[in-house]
Tab-separated table of C-alpha atoms in Angstrom:
chain	number	residue	atom	x	y	z
A	130	ILE	CA	126.969	50.359	14.900
A	131	ALA	CA	130.028	48.142	13.983
A	132	GLY	CA	128.850	45.304	11.992
A	133	ILE	CA	125.639	43.741	11.864
A	134	THR	CA	122.940	44.145	15.102
A	135	GLN	CA	119.708	42.456	16.120
A	136	ALA	CA	117.198	43.070	18.925
A	137	PRO	CA	115.845	41.985	21.258
A	138	THR	CA	118.627	39.763	22.254
A	139	SER	CA	115.983	37.499	23.682
A	140	GLN	CA	112.058	37.030	24.432
A	141	ILE	CA	109.263	35.114	25.746
A	142	LEU	CA	105.953	35.556	23.892
A	143	ALA	CA	102.665	34.316	24.484
A	144	ALA	CA	101.286	32.626	21.231
A	145	GLY	CA	99.148	34.282	18.819
A	146	ARG	CA	100.828	37.708	19.237
A	147	ARG	CA	102.206	39.461	16.729
A	148	MET	CA	106.377	40.434	16.927
A	149	THR	CA	109.058	42.002	15.022
A	150	LEU	CA	112.684	41.150	15.320
A	151	ARG	CA	114.868	43.899	13.832
A	152	CYS	CA	118.040	43.731	11.986
A	153	THR	CA	120.319	46.512	10.801
A	154	GLN	CA	123.871	46.288	9.167
A	155	ASP	CA	125.900	49.609	8.601
A	156	MET	CA	128.560	47.510	6.358
A	157	ARG	CA	126.408	48.669	2.929
A	158	HIS	CA	125.951	44.967	1.907
A	159	ASN	CA	123.435	44.423	-0.891
A	160	ALA	CA	122.229	40.578	0.486
A	161	MET	CA	120.908	40.274	3.911
A	162	TYR	CA	119.146	36.706	5.299
A	163	TRP	CA	117.291	35.459	8.150
A	164	TYR	CA	117.998	32.172	9.411
A	165	ARG	CA	116.452	29.964	12.433
A	166	GLN	CA	118.621	27.497	14.066
A	167	ASP	CA	117.312	24.350	16.202
A	168	LEU	CA	119.242	21.818	17.333
A	169	GLY	CA	119.817	18.972	15.270
A	170	LEU	CA	118.385	20.909	12.500
A	171	GLY	CA	121.240	23.221	11.665
A	172	LEU	CA	120.279	26.758	9.805
A	173	ARG	CA	117.504	27.310	8.059
A	174	LEU	CA	116.762	30.138	5.559
A	175	ILE	CA	112.984	32.097	6.418
A	176	HIS	CA	113.821	35.094	3.785
A	177	TYR	CA	115.995	36.901	2.097
A	178	SER	CA	116.955	39.883	0.216
A	179	ASN	CA	119.696	40.138	-2.677
A	180	THR	CA	118.757	44.029	-2.513
A	181	ALA	CA	116.972	46.928	-1.074
A	182	GLY	CA	113.341	46.524	-2.398
A	183	THR	CA	113.282	42.980	-3.220
A	184	THR	CA	112.805	39.747	-1.026
A	185	GLY	CA	112.323	36.146	-1.379
A	186	LYS	CA	111.221	33.059	0.292
A	187	GLY	CA	113.851	31.030	2.010
A	188	GLU	CA	113.199	26.720	2.957
A	189	VAL	CA	110.916	27.804	5.876
A	190	PRO	CA	108.872	31.210	5.142
A	191	ASP	CA	105.327	30.463	6.508
A	192	GLY	CA	104.373	32.326	9.171
A	193	TYR	CA	106.786	35.123	8.730
A	194	SER	CA	107.116	38.215	6.880
A	195	VAL	CA	110.340	40.902	5.813
A	196	SER	CA	110.607	43.732	4.433
A	197	ARG	CA	113.270	45.758	3.208
A	198	ALA	CA	112.578	49.630	2.310
A	199	ASN	CA	116.775	50.619	2.893
A	200	THR	CA	119.731	48.915	2.222
A	201	ASP	CA	120.583	48.646	6.063
A	202	ASP	CA	117.481	47.459	7.530
A	203	PHE	CA	115.905	43.966	7.278
A	204	PRO	CA	113.158	43.060	9.725
A	205	LEU	CA	111.224	40.090	10.344
A	206	THR	CA	107.800	39.671	11.375
A	207	LEU	CA	105.746	37.069	13.352
A	208	ALA	CA	102.045	37.852	12.273
A	209	SER	CA	100.389	35.684	15.213
A	210	ALA	CA	103.274	33.591	16.918
A	211	VAL	CA	103.198	29.483	17.435
A	212	PRO	CA	104.712	27.401	19.898
A	213	SER	CA	106.733	25.894	16.998
A	214	GLN	CA	108.715	29.257	15.949
A	215	THR	CA	110.409	29.127	19.554
A	216	SER	CA	113.728	29.095	18.015
A	217	VAL	CA	117.111	31.228	17.733
A	218	TYR	CA	116.586	33.587	14.430
A	219	PHE	CA	120.009	35.026	13.352
A	220	CYS	CA	120.437	38.033	10.565
A	221	ALA	CA	123.208	37.310	8.316
A	222	SER	CA	124.520	39.902	5.315
A	223	SER	CA	126.917	39.463	2.859
A	224	VAL	CA	128.490	41.825	0.201
A	225	THR	CA	126.512	40.119	-2.641
A	226	SER	CA	123.348	37.388	-3.630
A	227	GLY	CA	124.240	34.348	-5.044
A	228	GLY	CA	125.805	31.719	-2.801
A	229	VAL	CA	129.278	33.497	-2.824
A	230	GLY	CA	131.150	35.273	-0.535
A	231	GLU	CA	130.964	35.212	3.525
A	232	GLN	CA	128.162	35.530	4.935
A	233	PHE	CA	128.447	38.031	8.653
A	234	PHE	CA	125.864	37.279	11.226
A	235	GLY	CA	123.840	38.874	13.763
A	236	PRO	CA	124.532	37.849	17.788
A	237	GLY	CA	120.894	36.013	17.540
A	238	THR	CA	118.186	36.808	19.112
A	239	ARG	CA	116.817	33.659	21.256
A	240	LEU	CA	112.559	33.591	21.242
A	241	THR	CA	110.279	31.472	23.266
A	242	VAL	CA	106.518	31.008	22.457
A	243	LEU	CA	104.553	30.114	25.032
B	390	GLY	CA	116.669	15.735	-3.399
B	391	GLN	CA	119.369	18.498	-1.667
B	392	ASN	CA	121.367	17.405	1.422
B	393	ILE	CA	124.429	18.304	3.447
B	394	ASP	CA	125.463	15.263	5.574
B	395	GLN	CA	128.088	15.663	8.610
B	396	PRO	CA	128.730	13.483	11.738
B	397	THR	CA	127.088	14.491	14.865
B	398	GLU	CA	129.701	14.805	17.246
B	399	MET	CA	133.758	14.248	17.047
B	400	THR	CA	136.088	13.895	20.288
B	401	ALA	CA	139.665	14.857	19.433
B	402	THR	CA	142.701	15.527	22.206
B	403	GLU	CA	144.414	18.904	22.431
B	404	GLY	CA	147.290	19.275	20.081
B	405	ALA	CA	146.190	16.273	17.683
B	406	ILE	CA	144.991	16.542	14.035
B	407	VAL	CA	140.910	15.848	13.379
B	408	GLN	CA	139.266	15.909	10.060
B	409	ILE	CA	135.292	16.473	9.538
B	410	ASN	CA	134.112	15.194	6.423
B	411	CYS	CA	131.233	16.770	4.546
B	412	THR	CA	129.006	15.241	1.761
B	413	TYR	CA	126.757	17.203	-0.314
B	414	GLN	CA	124.072	17.058	-3.075
B	415	THR	CA	122.888	20.129	-3.917
B	416	SER	CA	120.849	21.520	-7.618
B	417	GLY	CA	123.290	24.990	-7.663
B	418	PHE	CA	126.386	24.243	-6.559
B	419	ASN	CA	128.031	27.502	-6.277
B	420	GLY	CA	130.793	26.645	-3.347
B	421	LEU	CA	131.703	24.946	-0.098
B	422	PHE	CA	131.541	27.034	2.683
B	423	TRP	CA	132.600	26.173	6.448
B	424	TYR	CA	131.748	28.088	9.292
B	425	GLN	CA	132.593	27.929	13.100
B	426	GLN	CA	130.351	28.468	16.134
B	427	HIS	CA	131.015	28.612	19.674
B	428	ALA	CA	128.359	27.644	21.849
B	429	GLY	CA	125.397	30.709	22.185
B	430	GLU	CA	127.390	32.758	19.896
B	431	ALA	CA	126.869	33.265	16.235
B	432	PRO	CA	128.506	31.531	12.962
B	433	THR	CA	131.698	33.059	11.595
B	434	PHE	CA	133.214	32.150	8.245
B	435	LEU	CA	136.132	30.071	8.241
B	436	SER	CA	136.804	29.004	4.348
B	437	TYR	CA	135.089	28.959	1.054
B	438	ASN	CA	136.264	26.433	-1.865
B	439	VAL	CA	134.875	26.634	-5.363
B	440	LEU	CA	137.548	24.696	-7.079
B	441	ASP	CA	138.882	21.087	-6.296
B	442	GLY	CA	142.115	21.342	-4.057
B	443	LEU	CA	143.193	21.772	-0.732
B	444	GLU	CA	142.618	25.393	0.521
B	445	GLU	CA	144.909	26.099	3.752
B	446	LYS	CA	144.996	28.787	6.378
B	447	GLY	CA	146.950	28.739	8.976
B	448	ARG	CA	146.359	25.666	11.623
B	449	PHE	CA	142.850	25.220	9.039
B	450	SER	CA	142.578	23.539	5.998
B	451	SER	CA	139.656	22.396	3.950
B	452	PHE	CA	139.005	20.185	1.031
B	453	LEU	CA	136.756	20.030	-2.007
B	454	SER	CA	135.884	17.094	-4.292
B	455	ARG	CA	133.155	18.382	-6.843
B	456	SER	CA	132.929	15.234	-8.617
B	457	LYS	CA	132.728	13.184	-5.436
B	458	GLY	CA	130.127	15.780	-3.729
B	459	TYR	CA	132.505	15.996	-0.725
B	460	SER	CA	134.304	18.171	1.785
B	461	TYR	CA	136.399	18.170	4.708
B	462	LEU	CA	137.981	20.675	7.279
B	463	LEU	CA	141.223	19.588	8.661
B	464	LEU	CA	142.272	21.417	12.267
B	465	LYS	CA	145.582	20.983	13.030
B	466	GLU	CA	147.527	21.538	16.939
B	467	LEU	CA	144.093	21.234	18.222
B	468	GLN	CA	143.616	23.897	21.299
B	469	MET	CA	140.791	23.956	23.699
B	470	LYS	CA	139.396	27.098	22.046
B	471	ASP	CA	138.965	25.171	18.881
B	472	SER	CA	136.009	23.559	20.837
B	473	ALA	CA	133.203	24.312	18.890
B	474	SER	CA	130.335	23.423	16.205
B	475	TYR	CA	131.662	23.387	12.473
B	476	LEU	CA	129.346	23.950	9.814
B	477	CYS	CA	129.122	22.754	6.307
B	478	ALA	CA	127.377	24.646	3.939
B	479	SER	CA	126.910	24.579	-0.034
B	480	THR	CA	124.208	26.784	-2.493
B	481	ASP	CA	120.441	25.692	-3.657
B	482	SER	CA	118.907	25.631	-7.203
B	483	ASN	CA	118.374	29.843	-5.941
B	484	TYR	CA	121.632	29.997	-4.847
B	485	GLN	CA	120.781	30.495	-1.338
B	486	LEU	CA	122.969	28.785	1.346
B	487	ILE	CA	121.539	25.254	2.950
B	488	TRP	CA	123.413	24.172	6.157
B	489	GLY	CA	124.357	21.108	7.411
B	490	ALA	CA	123.498	20.517	11.144
B	491	GLY	CA	126.946	21.003	12.283
B	492	THR	CA	129.515	18.556	14.211
B	493	LYS	CA	130.173	19.089	17.684
B	494	LEU	CA	133.844	19.293	18.099
B	495	ILE	CA	134.915	18.247	22.006
B	496	ILE	CA	138.444	18.967	22.724
B	497	LYS	CA	140.423	17.093	25.676
B	498	PRO	CA	143.111	17.937	27.649
């Protein structure tokens, strides 16, 4: 692994199903983030984690949950998917939190909820 | 409220110079970021300004005026590979990034 990876690359999901998007980084970064990107709206923060064991809510957290059991992994779970959750999801990480420093992005997961 | 505004789309000619503007209103300013995003790819970091003035990095420069809530990204000697979206971002009251919708830059030969 080099940098930050996400899985799956893309997924088509029936409404009401549960889905976990995976994110792993090998840079030992403290902070991690989940964004969704929709046409014309830019990136919106769903949840974040400033360090392992802590998480926080972003701008659009409803319908999503996260956990940060260790430094490397930050999975995002949709408990019961709805069509409005159709989007491209990006995981990112940074050395520190606090809005300073570069964020490194994974390649994204394209999710379609039907 | 918190808001970041940037033009939706711009067109420029190969070899020319283009300036992409960004205005922001945020409650926890901790710097202004510019990222580049090619279609279908992830954003990649371009620049970070925390003090007023111009930061130059090769063909790309970024300017910040904190008193005016204004930044711009200047791209010189445009190349076809510069066709991409350019994202402006700053911090909210929780010191998390909030993002503009992005400026799609189209480069014509």
